Amino acid sequence: MGSVWDEICVQVQYDESFQWDAYMQTMLAFVEAAIEDLAQFEREAIWLQTDPAFEWETEETRERDPYPIYVGDIVDYVMQEHLLPEAGRWKNPRIRAFIDRVTLRD
């Protein structure tokens, strides 16, 4: 087909294969490694965009944990709000040709 990214895009845009879990685990590992490489203030800025951060912000100040940043929240946010939607929009000739071929068979 092409690259792993092309395969991920095809699966998001067309249909998940039996290998989807392996692709998800790979993407999660890469995203987590990238997040771990960020400066603390960058992780905080991204975390503040997550649902858990919104819930944290709405708690009474004196009752909430002091800044409970969790990398897993950031990974989920990046995957769901950025990486997977981008895979759904990504286009190139290899992706288009593959989807065209499999839809002709259906």
Coordinates of C-alpha atoms in Angstrom, one line a residue:
M1 CA 0.0 0.0 0.0
G2 CA 2.5 2.7 1.1
S3 CA 3.3 3.8 4.6
V4 CA 1.9 2.9 7.9
W5 CA 0.2 6.3 8.0
D6 CA -1.5 5.5 4.7
E7 CA -2.8 2.3 6.2
I8 CA -4.1 4.1 9.2
C9 CA -5.8 6.7 7.0
V10 CA -7.4 4.0 4.9
Q11 CA -8.7 2.2 8.1
V12 CA -10.1 5.4 9.5
Q13 CA -11.7 6.5 6.2
Y14 CA -12.9 3.1 5.0
D15 CA -12.9 0.2 7.4
E16 CA -10.8 -1.0 10.4
S17 CA -9.0 -4.3 9.7
F18 CA -8.3 -7.0 12.2
Q19 CA -4.9 -5.3 12.8
W20 CA -6.5 -2.1 14.0
D21 CA -5.7 -2.7 17.7
A22 CA -2.0 -3.0 16.8
Y23 CA -2.1 0.2 14.9
M24 CA -3.8 1.9 17.8
Q25 CA -1.3 0.6 20.2
T26 CA 1.5 1.9 18.0
M27 CA 0.0 5.3 17.6
L28 CA -0.6 5.5 21.4
A29 CA 3.0 4.7 22.1
F30 CA 4.3 7.3 19.6
V31 CA 1.9 10.0 20.9
E32 CA 2.8 9.2 24.6
A33 CA 6.6 9.4 23.8
A34 CA 6.1 12.7 22.0
I35 CA 4.1 14.1 25.0
E36 CA 6.8 12.9 27.4
D37 CA 9.4 14.9 25.4
L38 CA 7.4 18.1 25.9
A39 CA 8.3 20.7 28.5
Q40 CA 6.0 20.6 31.5
F41 CA 4.3 23.9 30.6
E42 CA 3.5 22.4 27.2
R43 CA 1.9 19.3 28.7
E44 CA -0.1 21.5 31.1
A45 CA -1.3 23.6 28.2
I46 CA -2.5 20.6 26.3
W47 CA -4.0 19.0 29.4
L48 CA -6.0 22.1 30.1
Q49 CA -7.9 21.4 26.9
T50 CA -9.1 17.9 28.0
D51 CA -12.4 16.9 29.5
P52 CA -10.8 15.9 32.9
A53 CA -9.2 19.4 33.0
F54 CA -12.6 21.0 32.4
E55 CA -14.1 18.9 35.2
W56 CA -11.2 19.9 37.4
E57 CA -11.6 23.6 36.6
T58 CA -15.3 23.4 37.6
E59 CA -14.6 22.0 41.1
E60 CA -14.3 24.2 44.1
T61 CA -10.8 25.5 44.3
R62 CA -10.3 24.5 47.9
E63 CA -11.7 21.0 47.2
R64 CA -9.7 20.0 44.2
D65 CA -6.3 18.4 43.7
P66 CA -3.5 20.8 42.9
Y67 CA -3.1 20.4 39.1
P68 CA -3.6 16.7 38.6
I69 CA -2.0 16.4 35.1
Y70 CA -2.2 12.9 33.7
V71 CA -0.4 12.0 30.5
G72 CA -3.1 9.5 29.6
D73 CA -5.6 12.3 29.4
I74 CA -3.3 14.2 27.1
V75 CA -2.7 11.1 24.9
D76 CA -6.5 10.4 24.6
Y77 CA -7.1 14.1 23.8
V78 CA -4.4 14.2 21.1
M79 CA -5.6 10.9 19.5
Q80 CA -9.4 11.7 19.6
E81 CA -9.2 15.4 18.7
H82 CA -6.2 15.6 16.4
L83 CA -4.6 12.4 15.1
L84 CA -7.6 10.3 14.2
P85 CA -9.5 13.3 12.7
E86 CA -6.5 14.1 10.6
A87 CA -6.3 10.5 9.4
G88 CA -9.9 10.9 8.4
R89 CA -9.1 13.9 6.3
W90 CA -5.6 12.9 4.9
K91 CA -5.6 12.3 1.2
N92 CA -3.0 11.2 -1.3
P93 CA -3.1 9.1 -4.5
R94 CA -2.2 5.8 -2.8
I95 CA -5.0 6.2 -0.2
R96 CA -7.6 7.2 -2.9
A97 CA -6.5 4.3 -5.2
F98 CA -6.8 1.7 -2.5
I99 CA -10.2 2.9 -1.3
D100 CA -11.4 3.1 -4.9
R101 CA -10.2 -0.5 -5.5
V102 CA -11.9 -2.0 -2.4
T103 CA -15.1 -0.1 -2.9
L104 CA -15.3 -1.4 -6.5
R105 CA -15.2 -5.0 -5.1
D106 CA -18.0 -4.3 -2.6

